[in-house]
Amino acid sequence: MRTVTIVGASLSGLYAARELRAQGYDGRLVIVGDEPHHPYDRPPLSKDFLTGRADETHLALTDSEETTELGAEWILGVRARALDARGRTVLLDDGRTVSTDGVVIATGASARRLPGDTLAGVHTLRTLDDARALREELTRGPCRVVVIGGGFIGAETASSCSSLGHSVTVVEAAPLPLVPQLGAEMAAVCASLHHRGRVDLVTGTGVTGLRGTTTVTGVDLTDGRTLPADIVIVGIGATPNTAWLVGSALALHDGVLCDDGCVTVLPQVVAVGDVARVGGTRAEHWTSATQQPRAAVTNLLAGRTVETATAVPYFWSDQYGAAIQFAGRRTDGDTVRVTEGELSDGTPAEGGFLARYERDGRTTAVLAVDRPRPFMRARRELARGAGEERVQSAAR
């Protein structure tokens, strides 16, 4: 390949660039990004950056020395408009085209929005510019904050807002936040962290609309109540950025469909990170974005799938001073038991706890709150078990 183009100057895009050079690719490398920024770390946006404990220099994922070593052409602040995969051309919004032999799609995902969220005071938190705008408003003095959505971003943002002295309410349409990820029993435990952080949690209730003319003043709920609000943060998930690929030869369904090696229906096109549905699963986690590029680049350079990107799912979240870590694949019907530490009235006791999800006598997943070392041991056990299963499957 003479030219490889990475569409998405993201975490996964940067890791793909690193892998290309590490695996010996010495041709032309083009990196296209719709944001004007070089790659930065997103997890701190809802935590240390929002609270002012970290500035933008702490977010940078690369420096001038590495940028020079990568030897890439950076086209930033320009959105990709279309992909002519068979003609091997990436079309840009500014009218330019990039001829290429291989493509790495790393366009990530965008925050879902609510009708009427163009009012002043309504925010999403997905990008650096989002975080800048929200942080600026939060520094104006105590206010009433309503966070819509109790997932990880919503919970982390609520925690940060509370620590800054704001009055915070989290609205979650489901009976409990994080039930799909953790199951009802452990979701209830993590929900208790909101109360510990002096944040009101409203569950089982949706949002019908936002109040205000030019500036938001409240949030209308499906149960008839209206929550007064000076700031509203919408954290209701993300949508993979695939609109630019409509009409291409690629298969799209809640992401770019790939095999287990991140390879699309066209061997010269691979996808990684939040936009990629790898082997039937799309995972919006830091670890997926950093692990998938190795296999994706190997397969892109080989012209076929020779390596898979399957790994034990892992994610973490920092909320109200507690470090939550989860690894594995929990399914309905798994039993869960606390094997280290303890709960106190359904809340993590001092020192945290470790819980194991089990099915048919084996551990399928593990959850820890403030138990990093036991968690890492359990995570390694899960990885070994998954590796043994893959070997057995291959033998059959």
Tab-separated table of C-alpha atoms in Angstrom:
chain	number	residue	atom	x	y	z
A	1	MET	CA	0.000	0.000	0.000
A	2	ARG	CA	1.297	3.422	-0.958
A	3	THR	CA	-1.282	5.449	1.003
A	4	VAL	CA	-3.367	4.640	4.063
A	5	THR	CA	-5.990	7.118	5.283
A	6	ILE	CA	-7.300	7.115	8.832
A	7	VAL	CA	-10.654	8.874	9.048
A	8	GLY	CA	-10.997	10.026	12.641
A	9	ALA	CA	-8.284	11.802	14.649
A	10	SER	CA	-9.456	10.010	17.747
A	11	LEU	CA	-7.984	7.708	20.363
A	12	SER	CA	-8.496	4.703	18.097
A	13	GLY	CA	-7.281	6.661	15.076
A	14	LEU	CA	-4.054	7.561	16.858
A	15	TYR	CA	-3.521	3.966	17.969
A	16	ALA	CA	-4.074	2.821	14.388
A	17	ALA	CA	-1.424	5.279	13.195
A	18	ARG	CA	0.999	4.013	15.814
A	19	GLU	CA	0.331	0.413	14.804
A	20	LEU	CA	0.872	1.130	11.125
A	21	ARG	CA	4.347	2.495	11.822
A	22	ALA	CA	5.129	-0.157	14.432
A	23	GLN	CA	4.171	-2.903	11.979
A	24	GLY	CA	6.503	-1.551	9.332
A	25	TYR	CA	4.261	0.529	7.116
A	26	ASP	CA	6.432	3.318	5.722
A	27	GLY	CA	4.144	4.762	3.074
A	28	ARG	CA	2.027	7.895	3.010
A	29	LEU	CA	-0.216	8.227	6.070
A	30	VAL	CA	-3.126	10.680	6.111
A	31	ILE	CA	-5.206	11.382	9.241
A	32	VAL	CA	-8.518	13.218	8.805
A	33	GLY	CA	-10.386	14.657	11.806
A	34	ASP	CA	-13.576	16.688	11.981
A	35	GLU	CA	-12.433	18.439	15.182
A	36	PRO	CA	-9.650	21.036	15.012
A	37	HIS	CA	-7.790	19.311	17.845
A	38	HIS	CA	-5.096	16.660	17.756
A	39	PRO	CA	-6.109	13.418	19.532
A	40	TYR	CA	-7.061	13.879	23.176
A	41	ASP	CA	-8.276	11.674	26.016
A	42	ARG	CA	-12.055	11.797	26.515
A	43	PRO	CA	-12.589	10.060	29.897
A	44	PRO	CA	-11.225	13.018	31.931
A	45	LEU	CA	-13.698	15.394	30.273
A	46	SER	CA	-16.487	14.412	32.670
A	47	LYS	CA	-14.164	14.237	35.672
A	48	ASP	CA	-10.898	16.096	36.298
A	49	PHE	CA	-11.236	18.478	33.356
A	50	LEU	CA	-14.775	19.472	34.298
A	51	THR	CA	-13.810	20.132	37.900
A	52	GLY	CA	-10.685	22.085	36.967
A	53	ARG	CA	-8.195	19.570	38.365
A	54	ALA	CA	-6.766	19.012	34.881
A	55	ASP	CA	-6.226	21.381	31.992
A	56	GLU	CA	-6.038	20.705	28.292
A	57	THR	CA	-2.359	19.830	28.403
A	58	HIS	CA	-3.266	16.796	30.513
A	59	LEU	CA	-5.678	15.595	27.814
A	60	ALA	CA	-3.201	15.443	24.939
A	61	LEU	CA	-2.484	11.910	23.743
A	62	THR	CA	0.522	12.798	21.653
A	63	ASP	CA	3.260	15.406	21.523
A	64	SER	CA	5.263	17.157	18.833
A	65	GLU	CA	8.021	14.540	18.967
A	66	GLU	CA	5.663	11.641	18.313
A	67	THR	CA	3.764	13.626	15.702
A	68	THR	CA	7.027	14.101	13.837
A	69	GLU	CA	7.923	10.419	14.163
A	70	LEU	CA	4.541	9.318	12.792
A	71	GLY	CA	5.186	11.345	9.655
A	72	ALA	CA	1.496	11.733	8.956
A	73	GLU	CA	-0.400	14.385	7.023
A	74	TRP	CA	-2.981	15.821	9.442
A	75	ILE	CA	-6.170	17.255	7.965
A	76	LEU	CA	-8.026	18.613	10.983
A	77	GLY	CA	-11.264	20.542	11.318
A	78	VAL	CA	-12.604	18.956	8.143
A	79	ARG	CA	-15.343	16.328	8.063
A	80	ALA	CA	-15.273	13.339	5.712
A	81	ARG	CA	-18.291	13.533	3.425
A	82	ALA	CA	-18.208	10.207	1.586
A	83	LEU	CA	-16.157	7.109	0.878
A	84	ASP	CA	-15.758	5.708	-2.595
A	85	ALA	CA	-14.266	2.498	-1.294
A	86	ARG	CA	-14.068	0.766	-4.643
A	87	GLY	CA	-12.511	3.839	-6.212
A	88	ARG	CA	-10.367	4.155	-3.087
A	89	THR	CA	-11.143	7.812	-2.470
A	90	VAL	CA	-12.160	9.734	0.653
A	91	LEU	CA	-14.200	12.850	-0.137
A	92	LEU	CA	-13.996	15.778	2.293
A	93	ASP	CA	-16.530	18.488	3.124
A	94	ASP	CA	-14.259	21.235	1.822
A	95	GLY	CA	-14.227	19.681	-1.641
A	96	ARG	CA	-10.857	17.988	-1.395
A	97	THR	CA	-10.366	14.304	-2.119
A	98	VAL	CA	-7.801	11.883	-0.738
A	99	SER	CA	-6.795	8.990	-2.977
A	100	THR	CA	-5.878	6.002	-0.872
A	101	ASP	CA	-5.117	2.290	-0.990
A	102	GLY	CA	-6.372	1.480	2.497
A	103	VAL	CA	-8.792	3.074	4.932
A	104	VAL	CA	-9.099	2.882	8.710
A	105	ILE	CA	-12.493	4.152	9.844
A	106	ALA	CA	-12.223	5.645	13.333
A	107	THR	CA	-14.955	8.288	13.269
A	108	GLY	CA	-16.327	7.392	16.706
A	109	ALA	CA	-19.801	8.392	17.836
A	110	SER	CA	-21.786	11.553	18.559
A	111	ALA	CA	-23.912	12.327	21.590
A	112	ARG	CA	-27.627	11.726	21.157
A	113	ARG	CA	-29.679	14.875	21.496
A	114	LEU	CA	-33.158	15.827	22.702
A	115	PRO	CA	-35.698	17.963	20.827
A	116	GLY	CA	-35.317	21.539	22.011
A	117	ASP	CA	-31.813	21.107	23.327
A	118	THR	CA	-30.671	24.151	21.378
A	119	LEU	CA	-31.707	26.288	24.350
A	120	ALA	CA	-28.891	28.074	26.164
A	121	GLY	CA	-27.849	26.092	29.216
A	122	VAL	CA	-28.413	22.690	27.588
A	123	HIS	CA	-25.274	20.627	27.067
A	124	THR	CA	-23.992	17.291	25.885
A	125	LEU	CA	-20.564	16.073	26.957
A	126	ARG	CA	-18.719	14.220	24.246
A	127	THR	CA	-16.023	16.520	22.885
A	128	LEU	CA	-13.429	18.921	24.232
A	129	ASP	CA	-15.500	21.852	22.985
A	130	ASP	CA	-18.543	20.438	24.830
A	131	ALA	CA	-16.517	20.216	28.035
A	132	ARG	CA	-15.113	23.728	27.622
A	133	ALA	CA	-18.594	25.209	27.283
A	134	LEU	CA	-20.009	23.289	30.243
A	135	ARG	CA	-17.047	24.033	32.510
A	136	GLU	CA	-17.358	27.748	31.761
A	137	GLU	CA	-21.028	27.734	32.841
A	138	LEU	CA	-20.348	25.724	35.984
A	139	THR	CA	-17.858	28.311	37.207
A	140	ARG	CA	-20.450	31.126	37.328
A	141	GLY	CA	-21.734	30.135	40.751
A	142	PRO	CA	-24.076	27.604	42.385
A	143	CYS	CA	-26.937	26.495	40.162
A	144	ARG	CA	-29.541	23.786	39.688
A	145	VAL	CA	-28.261	21.044	37.401
A	146	VAL	CA	-30.413	18.314	35.883
A	147	VAL	CA	-28.592	15.397	34.261
A	148	ILE	CA	-30.748	13.371	31.871
A	149	GLY	CA	-29.453	9.806	31.755
A	150	GLY	CA	-27.868	7.793	34.545
A	151	GLY	CA	-25.242	5.958	32.510
A	152	PHE	CA	-21.526	6.334	33.060
A	153	ILE	CA	-21.196	9.770	31.472
A	154	GLY	CA	-24.287	11.033	33.276
A	155	ALA	CA	-23.148	9.661	36.627
A	156	GLU	CA	-19.607	10.974	36.289
A	157	THR	CA	-20.843	14.407	35.240
A	158	ALA	CA	-23.336	14.503	38.111
A	159	SER	CA	-20.544	13.587	40.508
A	160	SER	CA	-18.339	16.399	39.178
A	161	CYS	CA	-21.141	18.962	39.346
A	162	SER	CA	-21.950	17.970	42.925
A	163	SER	CA	-18.308	18.282	43.949
A	164	LEU	CA	-18.354	21.836	42.598
A	165	GLY	CA	-21.190	22.719	44.959
A	166	HIS	CA	-24.133	22.594	42.587
A	167	SER	CA	-27.564	21.131	43.357
A	168	VAL	CA	-27.837	18.078	41.114
A	169	THR	CA	-30.668	15.759	40.046
A	170	VAL	CA	-30.182	12.739	37.788
A	171	VAL	CA	-33.187	11.537	35.753
A	172	GLU	CA	-33.097	7.929	34.515
A	173	ALA	CA	-35.959	6.407	32.522
A	174	ALA	CA	-35.134	2.837	33.594
A	175	PRO	CA	-35.964	1.544	37.084
A	176	LEU	CA	-32.233	1.707	37.872
A	177	PRO	CA	-29.190	3.076	36.054
A	178	LEU	CA	-26.743	0.583	34.502
A	179	VAL	CA	-29.051	-2.457	34.732
A	180	PRO	CA	-28.044	-3.772	31.264
A	181	GLN	CA	-24.369	-3.653	32.222
A	182	LEU	CA	-24.491	-4.719	35.885
A	183	GLY	CA	-27.799	-6.469	36.502
A	184	ALA	CA	-30.418	-5.211	38.953
A	185	GLU	CA	-28.664	-6.204	42.188
A	186	MET	CA	-25.351	-4.501	41.511
A	187	ALA	CA	-26.997	-1.610	39.663
A	188	ALA	CA	-28.845	-0.833	42.913
A	189	VAL	CA	-25.523	-0.810	44.754
A	190	CYS	CA	-23.996	1.655	42.309
A	191	ALA	CA	-27.165	3.771	42.357
A	192	SER	CA	-26.633	4.208	46.089
A	193	LEU	CA	-23.473	6.182	45.286
A	194	HIS	CA	-25.667	9.043	44.023
A	195	HIS	CA	-27.303	9.332	47.435
A	196	ARG	CA	-23.914	9.142	49.130
A	197	GLY	CA	-22.834	12.065	46.944
A	198	ARG	CA	-25.929	14.085	47.898
A	199	VAL	CA	-27.395	13.860	44.403
A	200	ASP	CA	-31.108	13.247	43.864
A	201	LEU	CA	-31.825	10.246	41.652
A	202	VAL	CA	-35.192	10.080	39.861
A	203	THR	CA	-35.775	6.688	38.213
A	204	GLY	CA	-38.532	5.064	36.191
A	205	THR	CA	-39.424	8.450	34.732
A	206	GLY	CA	-38.724	9.852	31.299
A	207	VAL	CA	-38.462	13.367	29.921
A	208	THR	CA	-41.217	14.903	27.815
A	209	GLY	CA	-39.505	18.171	27.061
A	210	LEU	CA	-37.408	21.135	28.110
A	211	ARG	CA	-38.805	24.461	29.295
A	212	GLY	CA	-37.572	27.901	28.377
A	213	THR	CA	-37.651	30.414	25.548
A	214	THR	CA	-34.014	31.217	24.890
A	215	THR	CA	-32.513	29.729	28.065
A	216	VAL	CA	-33.528	26.482	29.722
A	217	THR	CA	-35.563	26.884	32.912
A	218	GLY	CA	-36.831	23.377	33.589
A	219	VAL	CA	-37.264	19.744	32.582
A	220	ASP	CA	-40.742	18.245	32.163
A	221	LEU	CA	-41.063	14.612	33.272
A	222	THR	CA	-43.494	11.926	32.144
A	223	ASP	CA	-44.984	11.741	35.650
A	224	GLY	CA	-46.185	15.344	35.363
A	225	ARG	CA	-43.482	16.991	37.425
A	226	THR	CA	-41.223	19.802	36.274
A	227	LEU	CA	-37.703	20.018	37.645
A	228	PRO	CA	-36.359	23.584	37.754
A	229	ALA	CA	-32.988	23.807	36.024
A	230	ASP	CA	-30.325	26.381	35.242
A	231	ILE	CA	-28.169	23.819	33.434
A	232	VAL	CA	-29.294	20.609	31.726
A	233	ILE	CA	-26.814	17.917	30.681
A	234	VAL	CA	-28.098	15.332	28.219
A	235	GLY	CA	-26.358	11.974	28.627
A	236	ILE	CA	-28.614	9.535	26.787
A	237	GLY	CA	-26.034	7.618	24.815
A	238	ALA	CA	-24.254	8.055	21.506
A	239	THR	CA	-24.832	7.304	17.841
A	240	PRO	CA	-21.997	5.933	15.680
A	241	ASN	CA	-20.789	8.396	13.044
A	242	THR	CA	-21.656	6.475	9.882
A	243	ALA	CA	-23.792	8.991	7.947
A	244	TRP	CA	-20.839	9.790	5.686
A	245	LEU	CA	-20.663	6.120	4.696
A	246	VAL	CA	-24.256	5.826	3.461
A	247	GLY	CA	-24.126	4.866	-0.196
A	248	SER	CA	-20.733	3.210	0.093
A	249	ALA	CA	-20.268	-0.520	-0.335
A	250	LEU	CA	-19.956	-1.014	3.426
A	251	ALA	CA	-22.605	-2.719	5.566
A	252	LEU	CA	-23.994	-0.420	8.267
A	253	HIS	CA	-26.167	-1.272	11.244
A	254	ASP	CA	-25.570	0.667	14.460
A	255	GLY	CA	-21.995	0.998	13.338
A	256	VAL	CA	-19.756	-0.342	10.590
A	257	LEU	CA	-20.183	-4.111	10.388
A	258	CYS	CA	-16.869	-5.952	10.665
A	259	ASP	CA	-15.698	-9.485	11.240
A	260	ASP	CA	-13.803	-10.499	14.383
A	261	GLY	CA	-10.680	-8.852	12.981
A	262	CYS	CA	-12.246	-5.411	12.371
A	263	VAL	CA	-12.323	-6.056	8.609
A	264	THR	CA	-15.340	-4.833	6.628
A	265	VAL	CA	-16.819	-6.414	3.492
A	266	LEU	CA	-13.924	-4.759	1.662
A	267	PRO	CA	-10.500	-6.042	2.794
A	268	GLN	CA	-8.881	-2.653	2.171
A	269	VAL	CA	-11.213	-1.023	4.716
A	270	VAL	CA	-11.164	-1.697	8.469
A	271	ALA	CA	-12.993	-0.003	11.343
A	272	VAL	CA	-12.026	0.502	14.980
A	273	GLY	CA	-13.350	2.116	18.144
A	274	ASP	CA	-16.850	3.368	18.902
A	275	VAL	CA	-17.941	3.277	15.262
A	276	ALA	CA	-17.023	-0.387	14.702
A	277	ARG	CA	-19.396	-3.295	15.247
A	278	VAL	CA	-16.804	-6.049	15.572
A	279	GLY	CA	-18.076	-9.616	15.445
A	280	GLY	CA	-21.607	-8.407	16.205
A	281	THR	CA	-20.694	-6.141	19.140
A	282	ARG	CA	-20.084	-2.395	19.298
A	283	ALA	CA	-18.260	-1.388	22.471
A	284	GLU	CA	-17.904	2.280	23.443
A	285	HIS	CA	-14.994	1.827	25.805
A	286	TRP	CA	-11.418	3.088	26.001
A	287	THR	CA	-9.981	-0.427	26.023
A	288	SER	CA	-11.731	-1.412	22.785
A	289	ALA	CA	-10.456	1.728	21.089
A	290	THR	CA	-6.879	0.947	22.099
A	291	GLN	CA	-6.872	-2.833	21.560
A	292	GLN	CA	-8.696	-3.176	18.234
A	293	PRO	CA	-6.194	-1.216	16.091
A	294	ARG	CA	-3.483	-3.861	16.468
A	295	ALA	CA	-5.539	-6.583	14.803
A	296	ALA	CA	-7.177	-4.162	12.374
A	297	VAL	CA	-3.843	-2.886	11.049
A	298	THR	CA	-2.370	-6.397	10.855
A	299	ASN	CA	-5.317	-7.496	8.736
A	300	LEU	CA	-5.326	-4.339	6.596
A	301	LEU	CA	-1.665	-4.829	5.683
A	302	ALA	CA	-2.195	-8.546	5.083
A	303	GLY	CA	-5.203	-7.929	2.848
A	304	ARG	CA	-7.269	-10.472	4.774
A	305	THR	CA	-8.215	-11.461	8.301
A	306	VAL	CA	-5.300	-13.210	9.955
A	307	GLU	CA	-5.822	-11.958	13.529
A	308	THR	CA	-8.891	-11.408	15.671
A	309	ALA	CA	-9.601	-8.522	18.020
A	310	THR	CA	-11.693	-10.411	20.533
A	311	ALA	CA	-10.965	-9.592	24.164
A	312	VAL	CA	-12.692	-9.720	27.516
A	313	PRO	CA	-14.794	-6.527	27.774
A	314	TYR	CA	-13.560	-4.091	30.405
A	315	PHE	CA	-14.687	-0.663	31.546
A	316	TRP	CA	-14.257	1.609	34.519
A	317	SER	CA	-15.925	4.675	35.975
A	318	ASP	CA	-15.063	7.158	38.739
A	319	GLN	CA	-18.087	8.447	40.652
A	320	TYR	CA	-18.379	10.229	43.991
A	321	GLY	CA	-14.870	9.233	44.994
A	322	ALA	CA	-15.462	5.552	44.159
A	323	ALA	CA	-13.587	3.630	41.466
A	324	ILE	CA	-15.914	1.189	39.670
A	325	GLN	CA	-14.367	-1.520	37.490
A	326	PHE	CA	-16.121	-4.230	35.495
A	327	ALA	CA	-14.841	-6.996	33.241
A	328	GLY	CA	-16.491	-9.914	31.482
A	329	ARG	CA	-19.804	-10.714	29.849
A	330	ARG	CA	-22.774	-10.721	32.203
A	331	THR	CA	-26.046	-12.192	30.964
A	332	ASP	CA	-29.475	-12.468	32.503
A	333	GLY	CA	-29.624	-15.514	34.735
A	334	ASP	CA	-26.109	-15.148	36.121
A	335	THR	CA	-25.889	-15.268	39.886
A	336	VAL	CA	-23.820	-12.635	41.666
A	337	ARG	CA	-22.099	-12.834	45.015
A	338	VAL	CA	-19.756	-10.571	46.949
A	339	THR	CA	-16.508	-12.481	47.514
A	340	GLU	CA	-14.374	-9.732	49.072
A	341	GLY	CA	-15.338	-6.741	51.184
A	342	GLU	CA	-18.943	-6.118	52.062
A	343	LEU	CA	-22.019	-3.996	51.544
A	344	SER	CA	-23.589	-1.883	54.258
A	345	ASP	CA	-27.341	-1.452	53.733
A	346	GLY	CA	-26.847	-1.926	50.003
A	347	THR	CA	-23.983	0.582	49.824
A	348	PRO	CA	-20.278	-0.231	49.422
A	349	ALA	CA	-18.690	-0.335	52.866
A	350	GLU	CA	-15.361	1.312	53.575
A	351	GLY	CA	-12.714	-0.475	51.543
A	352	GLY	CA	-15.154	-1.394	48.794
A	353	PHE	CA	-15.993	-4.867	47.543
A	354	LEU	CA	-15.468	-7.408	44.786
A	355	ALA	CA	-18.415	-9.304	43.284
A	356	ARG	CA	-18.352	-12.242	40.909
A	357	TYR	CA	-21.013	-13.128	38.356
A	358	GLU	CA	-21.294	-16.875	37.883
A	359	ARG	CA	-23.018	-19.348	35.605
A	360	ASP	CA	-22.712	-23.135	35.559
A	361	GLY	CA	-19.950	-23.022	38.143
A	362	ARG	CA	-17.684	-20.573	36.340
A	363	THR	CA	-17.092	-16.840	36.623
A	364	THR	CA	-18.489	-14.862	33.706
A	365	ALA	CA	-17.807	-11.329	34.931
A	366	VAL	CA	-16.448	-9.423	37.883
A	367	LEU	CA	-17.331	-6.049	39.426
A	368	ALA	CA	-15.241	-4.099	41.905
A	369	VAL	CA	-15.667	-0.873	43.807
A	370	ASP	CA	-12.409	0.422	45.307
A	371	ARG	CA	-10.734	-3.009	45.073
A	372	PRO	CA	-8.227	-2.539	42.232
A	373	ARG	CA	-5.730	-5.304	43.026
A	374	PRO	CA	-8.241	-8.136	43.578
A	375	PHE	CA	-10.074	-6.922	40.488
A	376	MET	CA	-6.970	-7.133	38.302
A	377	ARG	CA	-6.345	-10.703	39.475
A	378	ALA	CA	-9.923	-11.647	38.651
A	379	ARG	CA	-9.697	-9.916	35.285
A	380	ARG	CA	-6.574	-11.916	34.409
A	381	GLU	CA	-8.429	-15.100	35.343
A	382	LEU	CA	-11.243	-14.160	32.976
A	383	ALA	CA	-8.762	-13.467	30.178
A	384	ARG	CA	-7.078	-16.841	30.687
A	385	GLY	CA	-10.435	-18.587	30.659
A	386	ALA	CA	-11.481	-16.816	27.474
A	387	GLY	CA	-8.185	-17.769	25.840
A	388	GLU	CA	-8.675	-21.421	26.738
A	389	GLU	CA	-12.191	-21.350	25.293
A	390	ARG	CA	-10.900	-19.908	22.004
A	391	VAL	CA	-8.260	-22.636	21.794
A	392	GLN	CA	-10.877	-25.332	22.423
A	393	SER	CA	-13.220	-23.804	19.835
A	394	ALA	CA	-10.424	-23.699	17.264
A	395	ALA	CA	-9.566	-27.338	17.982
A	396	ARG	CA	-13.165	-28.359	17.344
